[in-house]
Tab-separated table of N, CA and C in Angstrom:
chain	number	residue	atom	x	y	z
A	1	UNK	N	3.526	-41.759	38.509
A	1	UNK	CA	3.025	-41.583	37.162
A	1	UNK	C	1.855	-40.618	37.146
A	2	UNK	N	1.189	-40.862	38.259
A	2	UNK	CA	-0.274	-39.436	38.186
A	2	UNK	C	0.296	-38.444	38.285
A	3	UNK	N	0.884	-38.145	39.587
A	3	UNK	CA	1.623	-36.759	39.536
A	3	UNK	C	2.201	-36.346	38.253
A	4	UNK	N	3.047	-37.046	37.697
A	4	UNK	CA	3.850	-36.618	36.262
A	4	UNK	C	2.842	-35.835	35.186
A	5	UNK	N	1.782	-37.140	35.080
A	5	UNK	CA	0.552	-36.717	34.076
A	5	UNK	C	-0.026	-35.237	34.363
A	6	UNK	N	-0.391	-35.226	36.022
A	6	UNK	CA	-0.821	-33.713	36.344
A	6	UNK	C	-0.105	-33.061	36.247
A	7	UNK	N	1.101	-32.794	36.864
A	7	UNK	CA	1.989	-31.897	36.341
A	7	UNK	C	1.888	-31.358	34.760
A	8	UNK	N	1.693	-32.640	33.860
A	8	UNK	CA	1.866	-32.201	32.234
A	8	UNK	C	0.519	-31.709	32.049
A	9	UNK	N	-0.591	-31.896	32.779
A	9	UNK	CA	-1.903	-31.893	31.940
A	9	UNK	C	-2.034	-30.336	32.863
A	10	UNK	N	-1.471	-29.805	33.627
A	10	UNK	CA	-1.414	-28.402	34.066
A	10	UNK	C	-0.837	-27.542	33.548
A	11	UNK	N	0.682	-27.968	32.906
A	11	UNK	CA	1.501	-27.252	31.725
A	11	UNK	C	0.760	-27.167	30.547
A	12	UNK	N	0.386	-27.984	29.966
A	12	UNK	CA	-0.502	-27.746	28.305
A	12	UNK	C	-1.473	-27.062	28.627
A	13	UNK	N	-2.319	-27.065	29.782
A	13	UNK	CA	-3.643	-26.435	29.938
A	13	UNK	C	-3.038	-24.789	29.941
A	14	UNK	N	-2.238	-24.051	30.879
A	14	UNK	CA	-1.541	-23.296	31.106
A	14	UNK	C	-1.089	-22.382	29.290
A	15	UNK	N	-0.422	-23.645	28.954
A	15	UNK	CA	0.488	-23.211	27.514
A	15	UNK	C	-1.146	-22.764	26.813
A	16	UNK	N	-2.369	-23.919	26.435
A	16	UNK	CA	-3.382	-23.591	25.560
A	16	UNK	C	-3.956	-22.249	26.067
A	17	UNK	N	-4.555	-21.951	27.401
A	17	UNK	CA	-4.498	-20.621	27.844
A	17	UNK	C	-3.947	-19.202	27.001
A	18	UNK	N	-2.396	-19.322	27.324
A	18	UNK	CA	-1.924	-18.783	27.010
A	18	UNK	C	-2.061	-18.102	25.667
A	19	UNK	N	-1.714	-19.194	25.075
A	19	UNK	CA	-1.686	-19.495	23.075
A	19	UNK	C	-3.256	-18.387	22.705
A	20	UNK	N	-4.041	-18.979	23.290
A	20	UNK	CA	-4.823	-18.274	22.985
A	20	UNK	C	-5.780	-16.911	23.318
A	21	UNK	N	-4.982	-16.508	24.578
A	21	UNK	CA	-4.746	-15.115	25.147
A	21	UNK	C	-4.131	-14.539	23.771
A	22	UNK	N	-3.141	-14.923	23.610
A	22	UNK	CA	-2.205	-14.316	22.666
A	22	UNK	C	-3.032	-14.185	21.671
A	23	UNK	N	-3.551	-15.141	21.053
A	23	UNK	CA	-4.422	-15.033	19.611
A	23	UNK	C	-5.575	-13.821	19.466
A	24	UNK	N	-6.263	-13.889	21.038
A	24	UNK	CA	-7.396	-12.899	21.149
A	24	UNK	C	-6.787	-11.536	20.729
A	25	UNK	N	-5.572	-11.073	21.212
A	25	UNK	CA	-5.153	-9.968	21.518
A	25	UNK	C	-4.599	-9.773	20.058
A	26	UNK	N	-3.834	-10.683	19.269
A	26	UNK	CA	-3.593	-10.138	18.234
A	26	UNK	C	-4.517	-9.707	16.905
A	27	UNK	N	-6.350	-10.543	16.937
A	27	UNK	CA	-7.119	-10.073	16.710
A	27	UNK	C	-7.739	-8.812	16.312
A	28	UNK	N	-7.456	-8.197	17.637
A	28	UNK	CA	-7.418	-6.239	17.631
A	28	UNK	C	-6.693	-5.948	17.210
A	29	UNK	N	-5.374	-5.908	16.787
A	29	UNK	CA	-4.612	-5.064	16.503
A	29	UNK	C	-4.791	-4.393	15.272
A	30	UNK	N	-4.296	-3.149	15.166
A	30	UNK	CA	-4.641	-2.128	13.728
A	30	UNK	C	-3.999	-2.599	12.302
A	31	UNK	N	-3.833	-2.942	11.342
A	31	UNK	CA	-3.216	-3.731	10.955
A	31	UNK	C	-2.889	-2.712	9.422
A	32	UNK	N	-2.795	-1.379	9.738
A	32	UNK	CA	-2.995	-0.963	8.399
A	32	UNK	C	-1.566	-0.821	7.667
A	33	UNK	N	-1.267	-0.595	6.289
A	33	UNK	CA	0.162	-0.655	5.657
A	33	UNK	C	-0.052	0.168	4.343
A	34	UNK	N	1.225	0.724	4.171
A	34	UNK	CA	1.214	1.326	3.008
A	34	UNK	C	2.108	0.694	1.926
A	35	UNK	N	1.574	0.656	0.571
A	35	UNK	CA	2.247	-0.086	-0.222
A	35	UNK	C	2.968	1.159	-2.146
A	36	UNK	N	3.858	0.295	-2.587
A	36	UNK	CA	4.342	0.735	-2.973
A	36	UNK	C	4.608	0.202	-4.493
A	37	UNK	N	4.387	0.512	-5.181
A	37	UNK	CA	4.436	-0.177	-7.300
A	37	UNK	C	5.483	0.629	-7.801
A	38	UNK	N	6.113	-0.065	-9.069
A	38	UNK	CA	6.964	0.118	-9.439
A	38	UNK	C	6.438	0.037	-11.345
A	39	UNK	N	6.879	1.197	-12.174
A	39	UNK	CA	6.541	0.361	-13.662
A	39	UNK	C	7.982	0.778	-14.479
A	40	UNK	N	8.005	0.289	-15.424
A	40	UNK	CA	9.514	-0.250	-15.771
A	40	UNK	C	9.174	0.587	-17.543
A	41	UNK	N	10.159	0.813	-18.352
A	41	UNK	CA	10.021	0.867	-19.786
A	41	UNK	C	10.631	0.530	-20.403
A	42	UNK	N	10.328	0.384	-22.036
A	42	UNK	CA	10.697	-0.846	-22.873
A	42	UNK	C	11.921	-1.239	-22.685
A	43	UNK	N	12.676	-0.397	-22.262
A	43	UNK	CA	14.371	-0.566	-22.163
A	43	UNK	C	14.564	-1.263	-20.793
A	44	UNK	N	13.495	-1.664	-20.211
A	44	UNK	CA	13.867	-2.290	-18.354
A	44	UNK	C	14.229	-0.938	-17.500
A	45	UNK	N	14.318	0.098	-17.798
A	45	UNK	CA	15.038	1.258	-16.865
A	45	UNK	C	12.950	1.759	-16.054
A	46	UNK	N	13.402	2.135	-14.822
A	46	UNK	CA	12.082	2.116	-14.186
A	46	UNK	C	11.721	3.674	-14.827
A	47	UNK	N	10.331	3.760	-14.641
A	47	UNK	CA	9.765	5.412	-15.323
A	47	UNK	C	9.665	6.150	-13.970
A	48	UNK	N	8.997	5.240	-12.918
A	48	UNK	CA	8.422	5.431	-11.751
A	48	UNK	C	7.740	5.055	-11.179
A	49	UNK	N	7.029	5.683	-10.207
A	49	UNK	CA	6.291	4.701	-8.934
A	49	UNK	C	4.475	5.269	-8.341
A	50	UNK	N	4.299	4.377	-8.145
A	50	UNK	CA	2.881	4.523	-7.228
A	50	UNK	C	2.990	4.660	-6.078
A	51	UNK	N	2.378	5.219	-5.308
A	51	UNK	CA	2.292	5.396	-3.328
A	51	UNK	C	1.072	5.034	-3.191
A	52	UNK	N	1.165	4.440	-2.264
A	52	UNK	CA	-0.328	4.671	-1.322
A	52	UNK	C	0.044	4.173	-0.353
A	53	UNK	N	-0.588	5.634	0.401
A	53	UNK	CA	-0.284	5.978	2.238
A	53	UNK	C	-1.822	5.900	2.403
A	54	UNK	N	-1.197	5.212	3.457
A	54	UNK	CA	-2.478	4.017	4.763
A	54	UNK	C	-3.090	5.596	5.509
A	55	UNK	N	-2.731	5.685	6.666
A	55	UNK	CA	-2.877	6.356	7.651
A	55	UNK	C	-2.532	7.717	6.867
A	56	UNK	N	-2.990	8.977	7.411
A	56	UNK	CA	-2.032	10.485	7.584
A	56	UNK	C	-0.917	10.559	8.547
A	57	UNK	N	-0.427	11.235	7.647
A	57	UNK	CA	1.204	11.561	8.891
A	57	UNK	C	1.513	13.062	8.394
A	58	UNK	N	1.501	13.721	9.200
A	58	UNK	CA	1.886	15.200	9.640
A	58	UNK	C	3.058	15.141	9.530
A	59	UNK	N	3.662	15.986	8.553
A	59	UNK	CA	5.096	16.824	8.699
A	59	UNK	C	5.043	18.261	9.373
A	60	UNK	N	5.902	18.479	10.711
A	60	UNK	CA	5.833	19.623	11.209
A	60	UNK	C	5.947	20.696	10.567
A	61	UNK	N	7.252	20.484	9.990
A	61	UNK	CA	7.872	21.483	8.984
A	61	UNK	C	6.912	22.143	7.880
A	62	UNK	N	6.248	23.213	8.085
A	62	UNK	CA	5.331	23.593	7.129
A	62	UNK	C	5.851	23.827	5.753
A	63	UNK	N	6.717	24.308	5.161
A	63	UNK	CA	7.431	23.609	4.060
A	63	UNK	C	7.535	23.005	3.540
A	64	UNK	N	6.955	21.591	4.039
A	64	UNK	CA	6.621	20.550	3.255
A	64	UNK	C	5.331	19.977	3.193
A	65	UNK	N	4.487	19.319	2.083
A	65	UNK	CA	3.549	18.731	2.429
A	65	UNK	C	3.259	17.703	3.670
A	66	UNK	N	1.551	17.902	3.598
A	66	UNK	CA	1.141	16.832	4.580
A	66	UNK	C	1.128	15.565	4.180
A	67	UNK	N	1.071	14.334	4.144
A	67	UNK	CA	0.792	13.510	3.467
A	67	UNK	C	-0.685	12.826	4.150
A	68	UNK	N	-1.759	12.779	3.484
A	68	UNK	CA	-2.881	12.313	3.901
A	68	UNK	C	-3.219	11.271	3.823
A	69	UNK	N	-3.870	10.638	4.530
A	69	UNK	CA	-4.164	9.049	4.775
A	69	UNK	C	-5.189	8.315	3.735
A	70	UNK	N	-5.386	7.439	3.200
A	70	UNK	CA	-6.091	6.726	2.155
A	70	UNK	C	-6.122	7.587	0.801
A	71	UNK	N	-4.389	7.617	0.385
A	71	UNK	CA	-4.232	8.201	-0.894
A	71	UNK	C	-3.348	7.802	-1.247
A	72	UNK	N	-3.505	8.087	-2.545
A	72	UNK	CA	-2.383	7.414	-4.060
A	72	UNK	C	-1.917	9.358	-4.513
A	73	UNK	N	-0.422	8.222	-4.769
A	73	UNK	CA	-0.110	9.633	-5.890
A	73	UNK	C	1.258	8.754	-6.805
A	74	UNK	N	1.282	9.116	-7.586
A	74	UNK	CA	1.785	8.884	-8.916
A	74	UNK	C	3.229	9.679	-9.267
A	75	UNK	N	4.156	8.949	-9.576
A	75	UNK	CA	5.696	9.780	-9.822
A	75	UNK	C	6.535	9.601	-10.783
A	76	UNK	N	6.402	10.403	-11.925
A	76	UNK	CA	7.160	10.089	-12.988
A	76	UNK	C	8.791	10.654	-12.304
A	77	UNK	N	9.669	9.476	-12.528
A	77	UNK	CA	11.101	9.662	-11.937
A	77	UNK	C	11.958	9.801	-13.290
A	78	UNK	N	11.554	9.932	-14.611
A	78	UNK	CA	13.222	10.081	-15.287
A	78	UNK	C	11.940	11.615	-16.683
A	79	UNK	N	13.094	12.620	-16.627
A	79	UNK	CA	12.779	13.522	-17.305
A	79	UNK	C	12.844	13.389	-18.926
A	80	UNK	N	12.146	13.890	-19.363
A	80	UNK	CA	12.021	14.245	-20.781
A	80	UNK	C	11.918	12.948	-21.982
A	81	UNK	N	11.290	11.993	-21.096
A	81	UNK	CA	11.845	10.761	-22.026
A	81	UNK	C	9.828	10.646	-22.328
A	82	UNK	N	9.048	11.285	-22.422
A	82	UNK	CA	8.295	10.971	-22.998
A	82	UNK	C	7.051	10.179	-22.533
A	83	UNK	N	7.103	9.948	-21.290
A	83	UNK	CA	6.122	8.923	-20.761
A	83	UNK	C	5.814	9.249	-19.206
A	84	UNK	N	4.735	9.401	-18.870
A	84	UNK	CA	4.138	9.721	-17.640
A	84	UNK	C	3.724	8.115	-16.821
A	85	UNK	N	3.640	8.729	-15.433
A	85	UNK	CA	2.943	7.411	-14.682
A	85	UNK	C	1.837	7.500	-13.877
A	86	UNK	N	1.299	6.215	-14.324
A	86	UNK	CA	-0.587	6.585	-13.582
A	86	UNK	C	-0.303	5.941	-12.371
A	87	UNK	N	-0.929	6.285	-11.091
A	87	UNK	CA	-1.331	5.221	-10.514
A	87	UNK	C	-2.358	4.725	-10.300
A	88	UNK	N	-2.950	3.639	-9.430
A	88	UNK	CA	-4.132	2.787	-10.188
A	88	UNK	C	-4.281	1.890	-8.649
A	89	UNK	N	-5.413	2.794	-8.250
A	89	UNK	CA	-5.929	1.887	-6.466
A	89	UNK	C	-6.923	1.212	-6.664
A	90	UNK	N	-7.236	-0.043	-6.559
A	90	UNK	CA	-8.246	-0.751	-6.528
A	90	UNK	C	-8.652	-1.519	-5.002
A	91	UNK	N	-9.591	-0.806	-4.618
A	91	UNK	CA	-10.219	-0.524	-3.373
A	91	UNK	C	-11.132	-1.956	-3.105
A	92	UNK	N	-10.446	-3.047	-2.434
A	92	UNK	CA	-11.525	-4.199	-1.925
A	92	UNK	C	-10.695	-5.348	-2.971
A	93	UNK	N	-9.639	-4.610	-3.636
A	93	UNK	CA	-9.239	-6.112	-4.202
A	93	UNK	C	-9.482	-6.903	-5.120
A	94	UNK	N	-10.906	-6.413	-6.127
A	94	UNK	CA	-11.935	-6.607	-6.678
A	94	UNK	C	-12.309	-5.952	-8.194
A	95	UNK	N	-11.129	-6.092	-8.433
A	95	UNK	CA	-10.149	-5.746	-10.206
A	95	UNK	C	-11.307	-4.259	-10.502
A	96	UNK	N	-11.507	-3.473	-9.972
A	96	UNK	CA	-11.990	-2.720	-10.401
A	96	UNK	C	-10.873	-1.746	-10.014
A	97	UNK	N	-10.505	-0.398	-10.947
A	97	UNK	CA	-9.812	0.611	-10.455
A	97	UNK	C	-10.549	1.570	-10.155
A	98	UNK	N	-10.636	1.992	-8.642
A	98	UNK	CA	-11.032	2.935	-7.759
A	98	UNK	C	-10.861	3.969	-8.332
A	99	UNK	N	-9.444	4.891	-8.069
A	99	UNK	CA	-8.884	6.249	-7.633
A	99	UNK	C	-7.536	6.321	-8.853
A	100	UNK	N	-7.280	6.961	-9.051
A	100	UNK	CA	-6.354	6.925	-9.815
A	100	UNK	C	-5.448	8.731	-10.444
A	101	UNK	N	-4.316	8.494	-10.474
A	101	UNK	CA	-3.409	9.873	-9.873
A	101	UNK	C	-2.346	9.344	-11.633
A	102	UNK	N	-2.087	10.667	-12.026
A	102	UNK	CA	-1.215	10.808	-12.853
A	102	UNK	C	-0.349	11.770	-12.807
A	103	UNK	N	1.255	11.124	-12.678
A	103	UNK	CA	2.463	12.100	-12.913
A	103	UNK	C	3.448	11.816	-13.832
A	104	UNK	N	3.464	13.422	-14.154
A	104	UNK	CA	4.621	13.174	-16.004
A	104	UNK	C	5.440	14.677	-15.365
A	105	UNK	N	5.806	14.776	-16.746
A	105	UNK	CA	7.660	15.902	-16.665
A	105	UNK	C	7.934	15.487	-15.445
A	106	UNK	N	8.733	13.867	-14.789
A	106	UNK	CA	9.328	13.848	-13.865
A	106	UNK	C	8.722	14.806	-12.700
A	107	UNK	N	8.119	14.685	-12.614
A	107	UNK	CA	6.893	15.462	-10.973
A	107	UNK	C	6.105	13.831	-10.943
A	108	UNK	N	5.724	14.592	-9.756
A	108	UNK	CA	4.814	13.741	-8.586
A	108	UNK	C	3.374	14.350	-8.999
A	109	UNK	N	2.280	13.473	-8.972
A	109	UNK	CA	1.058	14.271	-9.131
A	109	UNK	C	0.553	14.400	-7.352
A	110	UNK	N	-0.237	15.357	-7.257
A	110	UNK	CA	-1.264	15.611	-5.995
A	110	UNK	C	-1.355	14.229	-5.685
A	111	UNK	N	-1.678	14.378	-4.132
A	111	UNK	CA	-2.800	12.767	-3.340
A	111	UNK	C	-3.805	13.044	-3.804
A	112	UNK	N	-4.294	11.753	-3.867
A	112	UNK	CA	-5.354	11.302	-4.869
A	112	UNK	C	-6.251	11.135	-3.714
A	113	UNK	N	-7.137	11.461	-2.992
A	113	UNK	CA	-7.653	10.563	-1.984
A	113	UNK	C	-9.496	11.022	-1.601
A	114	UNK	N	-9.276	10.121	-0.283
A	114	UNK	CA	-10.646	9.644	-0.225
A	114	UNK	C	-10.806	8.294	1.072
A	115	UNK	N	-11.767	8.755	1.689
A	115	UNK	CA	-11.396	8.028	3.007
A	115	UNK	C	-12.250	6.696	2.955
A	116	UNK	N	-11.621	5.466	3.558
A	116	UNK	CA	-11.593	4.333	3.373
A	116	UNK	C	-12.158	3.661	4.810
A	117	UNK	N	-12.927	2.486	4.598
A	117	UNK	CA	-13.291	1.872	6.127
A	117	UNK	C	-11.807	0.920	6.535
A	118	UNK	N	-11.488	1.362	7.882
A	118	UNK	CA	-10.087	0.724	8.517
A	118	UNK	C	-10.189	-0.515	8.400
A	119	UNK	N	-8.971	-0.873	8.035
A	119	UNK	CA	-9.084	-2.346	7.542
A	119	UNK	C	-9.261	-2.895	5.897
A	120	UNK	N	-8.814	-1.925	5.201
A	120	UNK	CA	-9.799	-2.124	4.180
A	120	UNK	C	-8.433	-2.777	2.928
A	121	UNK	N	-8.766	-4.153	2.769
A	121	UNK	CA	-7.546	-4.489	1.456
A	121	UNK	C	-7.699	-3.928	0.378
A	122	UNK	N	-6.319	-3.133	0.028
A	122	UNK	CA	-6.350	-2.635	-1.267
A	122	UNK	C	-4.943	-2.835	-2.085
A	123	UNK	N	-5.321	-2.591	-3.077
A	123	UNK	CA	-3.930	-2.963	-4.014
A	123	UNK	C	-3.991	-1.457	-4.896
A	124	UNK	N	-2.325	-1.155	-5.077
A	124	UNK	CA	-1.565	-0.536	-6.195
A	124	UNK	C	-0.826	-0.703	-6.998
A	125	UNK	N	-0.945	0.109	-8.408
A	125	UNK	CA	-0.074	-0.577	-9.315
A	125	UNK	C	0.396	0.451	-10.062
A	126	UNK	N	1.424	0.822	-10.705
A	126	UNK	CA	1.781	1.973	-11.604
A	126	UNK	C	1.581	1.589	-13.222
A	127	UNK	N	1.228	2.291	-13.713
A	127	UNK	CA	1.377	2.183	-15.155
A	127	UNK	C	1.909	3.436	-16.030
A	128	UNK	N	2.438	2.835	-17.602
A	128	UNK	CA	2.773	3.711	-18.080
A	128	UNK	C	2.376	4.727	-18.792
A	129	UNK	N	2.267	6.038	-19.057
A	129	UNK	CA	1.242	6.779	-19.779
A	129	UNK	C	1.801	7.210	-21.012
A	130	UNK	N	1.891	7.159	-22.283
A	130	UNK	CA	2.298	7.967	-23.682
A	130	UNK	C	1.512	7.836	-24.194
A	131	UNK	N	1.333	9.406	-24.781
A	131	UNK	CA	0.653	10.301	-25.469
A	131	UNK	C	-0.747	10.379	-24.937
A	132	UNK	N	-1.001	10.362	-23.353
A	132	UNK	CA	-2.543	10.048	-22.943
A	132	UNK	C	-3.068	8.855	-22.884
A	133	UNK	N	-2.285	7.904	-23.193
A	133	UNK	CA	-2.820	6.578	-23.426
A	133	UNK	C	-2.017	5.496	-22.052
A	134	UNK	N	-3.063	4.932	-21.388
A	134	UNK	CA	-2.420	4.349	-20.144
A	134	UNK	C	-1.790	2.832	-21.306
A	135	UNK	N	-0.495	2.526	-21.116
A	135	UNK	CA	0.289	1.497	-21.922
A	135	UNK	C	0.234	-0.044	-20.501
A	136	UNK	N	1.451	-0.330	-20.407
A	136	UNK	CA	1.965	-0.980	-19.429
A	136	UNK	C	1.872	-1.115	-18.238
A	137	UNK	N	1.503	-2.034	-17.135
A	137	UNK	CA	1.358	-1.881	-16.174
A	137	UNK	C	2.137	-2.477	-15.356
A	138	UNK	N	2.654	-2.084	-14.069
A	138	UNK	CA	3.950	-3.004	-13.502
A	138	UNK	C	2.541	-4.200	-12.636
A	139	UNK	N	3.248	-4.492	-12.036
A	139	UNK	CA	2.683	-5.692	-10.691
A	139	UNK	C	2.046	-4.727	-9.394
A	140	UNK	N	0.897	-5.312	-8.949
A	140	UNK	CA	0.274	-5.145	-8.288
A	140	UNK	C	1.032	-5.154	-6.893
A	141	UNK	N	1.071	-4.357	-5.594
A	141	UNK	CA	1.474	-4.071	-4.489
A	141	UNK	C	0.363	-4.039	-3.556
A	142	UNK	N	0.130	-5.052	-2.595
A	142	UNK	CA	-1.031	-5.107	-1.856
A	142	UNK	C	-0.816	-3.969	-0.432
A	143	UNK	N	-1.932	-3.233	0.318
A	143	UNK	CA	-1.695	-2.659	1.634
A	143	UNK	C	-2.951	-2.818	2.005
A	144	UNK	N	-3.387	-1.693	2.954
A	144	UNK	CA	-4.445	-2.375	4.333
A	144	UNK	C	-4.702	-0.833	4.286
A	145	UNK	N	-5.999	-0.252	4.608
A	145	UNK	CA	-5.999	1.122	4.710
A	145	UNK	C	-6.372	1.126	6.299
């Protein structure tokens, strides 16, 4: 019966070790994400979308844009129907809107940006724009800068 007990009280000690090797290490890790909004119009058909990219990422291809890290940009997706889309970063989570990017005639507006401390919770959201006037707003999309 001792032996058994030691045997077990060497396995759990071993396993708690472990468990929490593991925990330390996942601690550090970089944890950043890019998130993505959606806003909808009166008819339910979507107008378009919000971005916001975490990190920068380099496209080789000079032809195309760069996309830069701790930015919003804004994409009106259906033409001629009258309504643009904002997007809307609120930096810390903390109902205030930060940064904010507007695209209409079906275009994409510029990155909106501005550099952020790593780690940093933020939320995006698209809204709708007619006649200059921000209308509707879809649901909030959380990321990590």
């Amino acid at each position: 019966m001792n032996k058994a007990t030691s045997r077990f009280a060497r396995g759990a000690l071993a396993a708690v070790a472990a468990g929490g090797l593991v925990l330390g290490l996942a601690g550090s890790a970089h944890a950043s994400s890019n998130a993505t909004a959606y806003v909808y119009g009166p008819n339910g058909a979507r107008l378009g979308a919000a971005y916001f990219q975490a990190d920068p990422y380099d496209i080789p291809d000079p032809s195309r844009p760069d996309y830069p890290g701790d930015a919003i940009r804004a994409c009106d997706q259906v033409p001629g129907d009258g309504y643009g889309v904002q997007a809307q970063l609120d930096i810390g989570r903390d109902n205030t809107i930060d940064r904010r990017a507007n695209g209409t005639g079906a275009q994409c507006s510029d990155w909106a940006t501005g550099n952020l401390g790593e780690e940093t919770p933020v939320r995006v959201r698209a809204c709708q724009i007619l006649n200059g006037t921000v209308r509707e707003c879809g649901s909030w999309s959380n990321g990590v800068s």
